[in-house]
PDB file of C-alpha atoms in Angstrom:
ATOM      1  CA  MET A   1     102.537  60.690 118.912  1.00  0.00           C
ATOM      2  CA  LYS A   2     105.746  61.164 116.937  1.00  0.00           C
ATOM      3  CA  ILE A   3     108.554  58.665 117.456  1.00  0.00           C
ATOM      4  CA  GLU A   4     112.235  59.265 116.680  1.00  0.00           C
ATOM      5  CA  GLN A   5     115.318  57.157 117.304  1.00  0.00           C
ATOM      6  CA  VAL A   6     117.877  59.651 118.612  1.00  0.00           C
ATOM      7  CA  SER A   7     120.835  57.283 119.176  1.00  0.00           C
ATOM      8  CA  ASP A   8     121.719  53.597 119.113  1.00  0.00           C
ATOM      9  CA  HIS A   9     119.838  52.868 122.342  1.00  0.00           C
ATOM     10  CA  ILE A  10     117.416  55.781 122.822  1.00  0.00           C
ATOM     11  CA  TRP A  11     114.043  56.625 121.337  1.00  0.00           C
ATOM     12  CA  CYS A  12     112.135  59.888 121.820  1.00  0.00           C
ATOM     13  CA  LEU A  13     108.320  59.829 121.989  1.00  0.00           C
ATOM     14  CA  LYS A  14     106.793  63.248 121.436  1.00  0.00           C
ATOM     15  CA  SER A  15     103.247  64.508 121.792  1.00  0.00           C
ATOM     16  CA  TRP A  16     101.613  67.914 122.045  1.00  0.00           C
ATOM     17  CA  LEU A  17      99.724  69.765 124.751  1.00  0.00           C
ATOM     18  CA  VAL A  18      98.083  72.552 122.720  1.00  0.00           C
ATOM     19  CA  ILE A  19     101.273  74.232 121.348  1.00  0.00           C
ATOM     20  CA  LEU A  20     103.651  72.735 123.904  1.00  0.00           C
ATOM     21  CA  THR A  21     105.633  69.632 122.996  1.00  0.00           C
ATOM     22  CA  VAL A  22     106.050  66.935 125.641  1.00  0.00           C
ATOM     23  CA  ARG A  23     108.797  64.337 125.246  1.00  0.00           C
ATOM     24  CA  VAL A  24     109.566  61.096 127.050  1.00  0.00           C
ATOM     25  CA  TRP A  25     112.374  58.680 126.276  1.00  0.00           C
ATOM     26  CA  VAL A  26     112.695  54.923 125.959  1.00  0.00           C
ATOM     27  CA  VAL A  27     116.168  53.486 126.558  1.00  0.00           C
ATOM     28  CA  VAL A  28     116.988  49.990 125.335  1.00  0.00           C
ATOM     29  CA  GLU A  29     118.911  47.967 127.931  1.00  0.00           C
ATOM     30  CA  LYS A  30     120.483  44.504 127.798  1.00  0.00           C
ATOM     31  CA  ASP A  31     117.510  43.017 129.665  1.00  0.00           C
ATOM     32  CA  GLY A  32     114.626  45.224 128.535  1.00  0.00           C
ATOM     33  CA  VAL A  33     113.865  48.935 128.467  1.00  0.00           C
ATOM     34  CA  THR A  34     113.860  51.963 130.769  1.00  0.00           C
ATOM     35  CA  LEU A  35     111.266  54.734 130.437  1.00  0.00           C
ATOM     36  CA  VAL A  36     112.475  58.219 131.350  1.00  0.00           C
ATOM     37  CA  ASP A  37     109.515  60.387 132.384  1.00  0.00           C
ATOM     38  CA  ALA A  38     105.898  59.552 131.615  1.00  0.00           C
ATOM     39  CA  GLY A  39     104.439  62.687 130.064  1.00  0.00           C
ATOM     40  CA  MET A  40     100.761  63.514 130.243  1.00  0.00           C
ATOM     41  CA  PRO A  41      97.952  61.041 131.020  1.00  0.00           C
ATOM     42  CA  PHE A  42      96.787  60.968 127.383  1.00  0.00           C
ATOM     43  CA  MET A  43     100.246  59.709 126.328  1.00  0.00           C
ATOM     44  CA  ALA A  44      99.886  56.373 128.164  1.00  0.00           C
ATOM     45  CA  LYS A  45      98.257  54.542 125.240  1.00  0.00           C
ATOM     46  CA  GLY A  46     100.950  55.643 122.784  1.00  0.00           C
ATOM     47  CA  ILE A  47     103.783  54.779 125.172  1.00  0.00           C
ATOM     48  CA  LEU A  48     102.391  51.315 125.842  1.00  0.00           C
ATOM     49  CA  LYS A  49     101.841  50.688 122.124  1.00  0.00           C
ATOM     50  CA  PHE A  50     105.405  51.694 121.303  1.00  0.00           C
ATOM     51  CA  LEU A  51     106.875  49.502 124.037  1.00  0.00           C
ATOM     52  CA  GLN A  52     105.045  46.551 122.506  1.00  0.00           C
ATOM     53  CA  GLU A  53     106.039  47.379 118.928  1.00  0.00           C
ATOM     54  CA  LEU A  54     109.676  48.012 119.825  1.00  0.00           C
ATOM     55  CA  ASN A  55     109.934  44.391 120.956  1.00  0.00           C
ATOM     56  CA  ALA A  56     113.151  45.088 122.902  1.00  0.00           C
ATOM     57  CA  GLY A  57     112.164  43.158 126.010  1.00  0.00           C
ATOM     58  CA  PRO A  58     110.032  44.032 129.031  1.00  0.00           C
ATOM     59  CA  LEU A  59     109.752  47.428 130.648  1.00  0.00           C
ATOM     60  CA  LYS A  60     112.126  47.196 133.605  1.00  0.00           C
ATOM     61  CA  ARG A  61     111.720  50.572 135.290  1.00  0.00           C
ATOM     62  CA  ILE A  62     110.466  54.148 135.072  1.00  0.00           C
ATOM     63  CA  VAL A  63     112.759  56.962 136.175  1.00  0.00           C
ATOM     64  CA  LEU A  64     111.604  60.553 136.599  1.00  0.00           C
ATOM     65  CA  THR A  65     113.477  63.795 136.056  1.00  0.00           C
ATOM     66  CA  HIS A  66     111.026  65.442 138.474  1.00  0.00           C
ATOM     67  CA  GLY A  67     107.443  65.307 139.649  1.00  0.00           C
ATOM     68  CA  HIS A  68     105.579  67.962 137.666  1.00  0.00           C
ATOM     69  CA  GLY A  69     102.307  66.731 136.215  1.00  0.00           C
ATOM     70  CA  ASP A  70     103.515  66.741 132.599  1.00  0.00           C
ATOM     71  CA  HIS A  71     106.275  64.283 133.552  1.00  0.00           C
ATOM     72  CA  VAL A  72     104.338  61.800 135.701  1.00  0.00           C
ATOM     73  CA  GLY A  73     100.899  61.856 134.082  1.00  0.00           C
ATOM     74  CA  ALA A  74     100.951  58.403 132.482  1.00  0.00           C
ATOM     75  CA  VAL A  75     102.731  56.583 135.333  1.00  0.00           C
ATOM     76  CA  GLN A  76      99.712  54.965 136.937  1.00  0.00           C
ATOM     77  CA  ALA A  77      98.188  53.810 133.643  1.00  0.00           C
ATOM     78  CA  ILE A  78     101.494  52.225 132.622  1.00  0.00           C
ATOM     79  CA  LEU A  79     101.823  50.476 135.982  1.00  0.00           C
ATOM     80  CA  LYS A  80      98.465  48.776 135.429  1.00  0.00           C
ATOM     81  CA  GLN A  81     100.125  46.790 132.653  1.00  0.00           C
ATOM     82  CA  HIS A  82     103.734  46.763 133.881  1.00  0.00           C
ATOM     83  CA  ALA A  83     104.422  46.365 137.605  1.00  0.00           C
ATOM     84  CA  VAL A  84     107.841  48.014 137.612  1.00  0.00           C
ATOM     85  CA  PRO A  85     109.669  50.309 140.050  1.00  0.00           C
ATOM     86  CA  VAL A  86     109.354  54.077 139.623  1.00  0.00           C
ATOM     87  CA  SER A  87     112.202  56.246 140.922  1.00  0.00           C
ATOM     88  CA  ALA A  88     112.909  59.929 141.592  1.00  0.00           C
ATOM     89  CA  HIS A  89     115.328  61.875 143.744  1.00  0.00           C
ATOM     90  CA  ALA A  90     114.676  61.872 147.490  1.00  0.00           C
ATOM     91  CA  ILE A  91     114.526  65.685 147.546  1.00  0.00           C
ATOM     92  CA  GLU A  92     111.625  65.607 145.088  1.00  0.00           C
ATOM     93  CA  MET A  93     109.455  63.203 147.040  1.00  0.00           C
ATOM     94  CA  PRO A  94     107.390  65.553 149.288  1.00  0.00           C
ATOM     95  CA  TYR A  95     106.495  67.691 146.256  1.00  0.00           C
ATOM     96  CA  LEU A  96     105.860  64.747 143.942  1.00  0.00           C
ATOM     97  CA  GLU A  97     103.613  63.091 146.538  1.00  0.00           C
ATOM     98  CA  GLY A  98     101.646  66.273 147.169  1.00  0.00           C
ATOM     99  CA  GLU A  99     102.788  66.865 150.747  1.00  0.00           C
ATOM    100  CA  LEU A 100     104.288  70.262 149.897  1.00  0.00           C
ATOM    101  CA  PRO A 101     103.604  72.761 147.116  1.00  0.00           C
ATOM    102  CA  TYR A 102     106.489  73.302 144.754  1.00  0.00           C
ATOM    103  CA  PRO A 103     108.374  76.539 145.523  1.00  0.00           C
ATOM    104  CA  ARG A 104     106.591  79.609 144.111  1.00  0.00           C
ATOM    105  CA  ARG A 105     103.300  77.703 143.883  1.00  0.00           C
ATOM    106  CA  LYS A 106     100.393  78.172 146.246  1.00  0.00           C
ATOM    107  CA  LYS A 107      98.944  74.661 146.061  1.00  0.00           C
ATOM    108  CA  ALA A 108     100.479  71.211 146.118  1.00  0.00           C
ATOM    109  CA  GLU A 109     100.175  69.140 142.947  1.00  0.00           C
ATOM    110  CA  ALA A 110      98.003  66.038 142.920  1.00  0.00           C
ATOM    111  CA  GLY A 111     101.186  64.134 142.116  1.00  0.00           C
ATOM    112  CA  LEU A 112     101.470  60.404 142.674  1.00  0.00           C
ATOM    113  CA  PRO A 113     100.220  58.350 145.616  1.00  0.00           C
ATOM    114  CA  LYS A 114     102.503  58.117 148.611  1.00  0.00           C
ATOM    115  CA  GLY A 115     104.675  55.017 148.489  1.00  0.00           C
ATOM    116  CA  LEU A 116     104.342  54.447 144.742  1.00  0.00           C
ATOM    117  CA  VAL A 117     107.707  56.072 143.912  1.00  0.00           C
ATOM    118  CA  GLN A 118     111.005  54.981 145.427  1.00  0.00           C
ATOM    119  CA  THR A 119     114.088  57.140 145.827  1.00  0.00           C
ATOM    120  CA  LEU A 120     117.105  56.851 143.569  1.00  0.00           C
ATOM    121  CA  SER A 121     119.902  54.993 145.334  1.00  0.00           C
ATOM    122  CA  GLN A 122     122.857  57.085 146.436  1.00  0.00           C
ATOM    123  CA  ASP A 123     126.286  56.434 147.908  1.00  0.00           C
ATOM    124  CA  GLU A 124     128.389  59.001 149.766  1.00  0.00           C
ATOM    125  CA  GLU A 125     129.292  61.047 146.700  1.00  0.00           C
ATOM    126  CA  SER A 126     126.852  60.381 143.876  1.00  0.00           C
ATOM    127  CA  LEU A 127     123.649  58.789 142.678  1.00  0.00           C
ATOM    128  CA  GLN A 128     123.956  55.193 141.572  1.00  0.00           C
ATOM    129  CA  ALA A 129     123.431  54.198 137.961  1.00  0.00           C
ATOM    130  CA  VAL A 130     119.998  52.984 136.867  1.00  0.00           C
ATOM    131  CA  GLY A 131     120.384  50.523 134.023  1.00  0.00           C
ATOM    132  CA  SER A 132     122.595  52.221 131.450  1.00  0.00           C
ATOM    133  CA  LEU A 133     121.779  55.704 132.782  1.00  0.00           C
ATOM    134  CA  GLN A 134     123.758  57.752 135.289  1.00  0.00           C
ATOM    135  CA  PRO A 135     121.585  60.247 137.214  1.00  0.00           C
ATOM    136  CA  TYR A 136     122.837  63.662 138.341  1.00  0.00           C
ATOM    137  CA  LEU A 137     121.045  66.066 140.666  1.00  0.00           C
ATOM    138  CA  THR A 138     120.426  69.370 138.833  1.00  0.00           C
ATOM    139  CA  PRO A 139     118.146  71.430 141.099  1.00  0.00           C
ATOM    140  CA  GLY A 140     116.468  74.664 140.165  1.00  0.00           C
ATOM    141  CA  HIS A 141     113.536  73.911 137.910  1.00  0.00           C
ATOM    142  CA  SER A 142     112.353  71.796 140.818  1.00  0.00           C
ATOM    143  CA  PRO A 143     114.151  71.067 144.100  1.00  0.00           C
ATOM    144  CA  GLY A 144     114.999  67.469 143.194  1.00  0.00           C
ATOM    145  CA  HIS A 145     115.327  67.737 139.416  1.00  0.00           C
ATOM    146  CA  VAL A 146     117.572  65.033 137.922  1.00  0.00           C
ATOM    147  CA  VAL A 147     119.137  64.517 134.501  1.00  0.00           C
ATOM    148  CA  TYR A 148     120.141  61.109 133.106  1.00  0.00           C
ATOM    149  CA  PHE A 149     123.316  60.559 131.054  1.00  0.00           C
ATOM    150  CA  HIS A 150     123.751  57.666 128.643  1.00  0.00           C
ATOM    151  CA  GLU A 151     127.528  57.658 128.368  1.00  0.00           C
ATOM    152  CA  GLN A 152     127.793  55.068 125.602  1.00  0.00           C
ATOM    153  CA  ASP A 153     125.528  57.074 123.278  1.00  0.00           C
ATOM    154  CA  GLY A 154     126.681  60.478 124.550  1.00  0.00           C
ATOM    155  CA  VAL A 155     123.080  61.584 125.161  1.00  0.00           C
ATOM    156  CA  LEU A 156     121.897  63.618 128.149  1.00  0.00           C
ATOM    157  CA  LEU A 157     118.182  63.349 128.932  1.00  0.00           C
ATOM    158  CA  ALA A 158     117.671  66.696 130.621  1.00  0.00           C
ATOM    159  CA  GLY A 159     113.962  66.993 131.382  1.00  0.00           C
ATOM    160  CA  ASP A 160     113.230  70.665 132.039  1.00  0.00           C
ATOM    161  CA  LEU A 161     116.743  71.847 132.906  1.00  0.00           C
ATOM    162  CA  PHE A 162     116.701  73.902 129.682  1.00  0.00           C
ATOM    163  CA  THR A 163     114.582  74.938 126.768  1.00  0.00           C
ATOM    164  CA  SER A 164     116.070  75.691 123.351  1.00  0.00           C
ATOM    165  CA  LYS A 165     115.493  77.883 120.309  1.00  0.00           C
ATOM    166  CA  HIS A 166     117.141  77.509 116.903  1.00  0.00           C
ATOM    167  CA  GLY A 167     119.690  75.123 118.395  1.00  0.00           C
ATOM    168  CA  LEU A 168     120.642  77.484 121.225  1.00  0.00           C
ATOM    169  CA  LEU A 169     120.334  76.753 124.938  1.00  0.00           C
ATOM    170  CA  LYS A 170     117.660  78.793 126.686  1.00  0.00           C
ATOM    171  CA  ARG A 171     116.460  78.997 130.278  1.00  0.00           C
ATOM    172  CA  PRO A 172     113.744  76.671 131.553  1.00  0.00           C
ATOM    173  CA  MET A 173     110.250  78.126 131.547  1.00  0.00           C
ATOM    174  CA  PRO A 174     110.229  80.851 134.238  1.00  0.00           C
ATOM    175  CA  MET A 175     106.569  80.339 135.126  1.00  0.00           C
ATOM    176  CA  PHE A 176     107.227  76.755 136.233  1.00  0.00           C
ATOM    177  CA  THR A 177     110.775  77.077 137.595  1.00  0.00           C
ATOM    178  CA  ALA A 178     111.251  77.078 141.368  1.00  0.00           C
ATOM    179  CA  ASP A 179     114.666  78.802 141.490  1.00  0.00           C
ATOM    180  CA  MET A 180     115.978  80.156 138.191  1.00  0.00           C
ATOM    181  CA  ALA A 181     119.401  81.129 139.560  1.00  0.00           C
ATOM    182  CA  GLU A 182     119.913  77.595 140.833  1.00  0.00           C
ATOM    183  CA  ALA A 183     118.716  76.115 137.535  1.00  0.00           C
ATOM    184  CA  VAL A 184     121.248  78.250 135.658  1.00  0.00           C
ATOM    185  CA  ARG A 185     124.027  77.087 137.981  1.00  0.00           C
ATOM    186  CA  SER A 186     123.011  73.486 137.355  1.00  0.00           C
ATOM    187  CA  SER A 187     123.828  73.953 133.666  1.00  0.00           C
ATOM    188  CA  ALA A 188     127.483  73.386 134.585  1.00  0.00           C
ATOM    189  CA  ILE A 189     126.739  69.655 134.350  1.00  0.00           C
ATOM    190  CA  LEU A 190     127.220  70.039 130.595  1.00  0.00           C
ATOM    191  CA  LYS A 191     130.872  70.967 131.068  1.00  0.00           C
ATOM    192  CA  GLU A 192     131.409  67.930 133.246  1.00  0.00           C
ATOM    193  CA  LEU A 193     129.694  65.406 130.972  1.00  0.00           C
ATOM    194  CA  GLN A 194     130.336  66.870 127.491  1.00  0.00           C
ATOM    195  CA  PRO A 195     127.317  65.155 125.878  1.00  0.00           C
ATOM    196  CA  LYS A 196     127.048  64.924 122.113  1.00  0.00           C
ATOM    197  CA  ARG A 197     123.307  65.480 122.235  1.00  0.00           C
ATOM    198  CA  LEU A 198     121.018  67.164 124.753  1.00  0.00           C
ATOM    199  CA  GLU A 199     117.385  66.026 124.843  1.00  0.00           C
ATOM    200  CA  ILE A 200     114.871  68.469 126.362  1.00  0.00           C
ATOM    201  CA  CYS A 201     111.232  67.831 127.233  1.00  0.00           C
ATOM    202  CA  HIS A 202     109.607  70.939 125.743  1.00  0.00           C
ATOM    203  CA  SER A 203     112.090  71.943 123.032  1.00  0.00           C
ATOM    204  CA  ARG A 204     114.164  70.542 120.216  1.00  0.00           C
ATOM    205  CA  PRO A 205     117.478  68.819 121.010  1.00  0.00           C
ATOM    206  CA  VAL A 206     120.789  70.681 121.122  1.00  0.00           C
ATOM    207  CA  MET A 207     123.964  69.201 119.673  1.00  0.00           C
ATOM    208  CA  ASN A 208     127.290  69.549 121.529  1.00  0.00           C
ATOM    209  CA  PRO A 209     125.639  71.762 124.167  1.00  0.00           C
ATOM    210  CA  ALA A 210     128.768  72.156 126.315  1.00  0.00           C
ATOM    211  CA  GLU A 211     130.109  74.520 123.667  1.00  0.00           C
ATOM    212  CA  GLN A 212     127.335  76.963 124.630  1.00  0.00           C
ATOM    213  CA  VAL A 213     127.611  76.879 128.418  1.00  0.00           C
ATOM    214  CA  ASP A 214     129.856  79.931 128.817  1.00  0.00           C
ATOM    215  CA  ARG A 215     127.540  82.045 126.654  1.00  0.00           C
ATOM    216  CA  TYR A 216     124.504  80.673 128.468  1.00  0.00           C
ATOM    217  CA  LEU A 217     125.953  81.571 131.872  1.00  0.00           C
ATOM    218  CA  ARG A 218     126.903  85.083 130.731  1.00  0.00           C
ATOM    219  CA  GLU A 219     123.483  85.792 129.280  1.00  0.00           C
ATOM    220  CA  ASN A 220     121.676  84.506 132.340  1.00  0.00           C
ATOM    221  CA  ALA A 221     123.896  85.895 135.071  1.00  0.00           C
ATOM    222  CA  GLY A 222     121.696  87.403 137.763  1.00  0.00           C
ATOM    223  CA  SER A 223     118.645  85.394 136.779  1.00  0.00           C
ATOM    224  CA  LYS A 224     116.020  85.121 139.501  1.00  0.00           C
TER     225      LYS A 224
END
């Protein structure tokens, strides 16, 4: 597992699934740490070791961008050592818990046991902050896909909303994306938030990504 500090409060933990990189993020809070996504099952040992070595306080919570297996794989192993809440968007729950197959898939994922994950809190207009992170619903890759913005550091933890190549924004992986047109529309969140750095699960980060949104939308107009 490769570990990189990407900002004052955020660390990226990266591993590999054959040729595919898988990233999760550890966010240092005033009272402990938040884990964003939980990667593959084999990443649990490395995540737990890093949390101990970081010595930044207890794990307070796990938040998920979505429920695909490469984002929730280590959850249950981590919970054996840290009894903390796990949260995802309400829209994601029936897919994450295996009640429904994700759109464009024939079978439901094994997911996580029913009742293990709680829904992100929401008021009338927006999702409520979780620690130092502000969640935003960005559907398309999955129905309840969420990104998490750390305003102080200017970092957007974007899960599978994008991939990247040579520093350029690219579409999420078509094979695993429920609704590509909707995912492309969700990219507008970059204009709203203007992050300094975009962190992506399966690709390298992109700096000042809002500068690329207009090009990205033009190139992917009509995506299905």
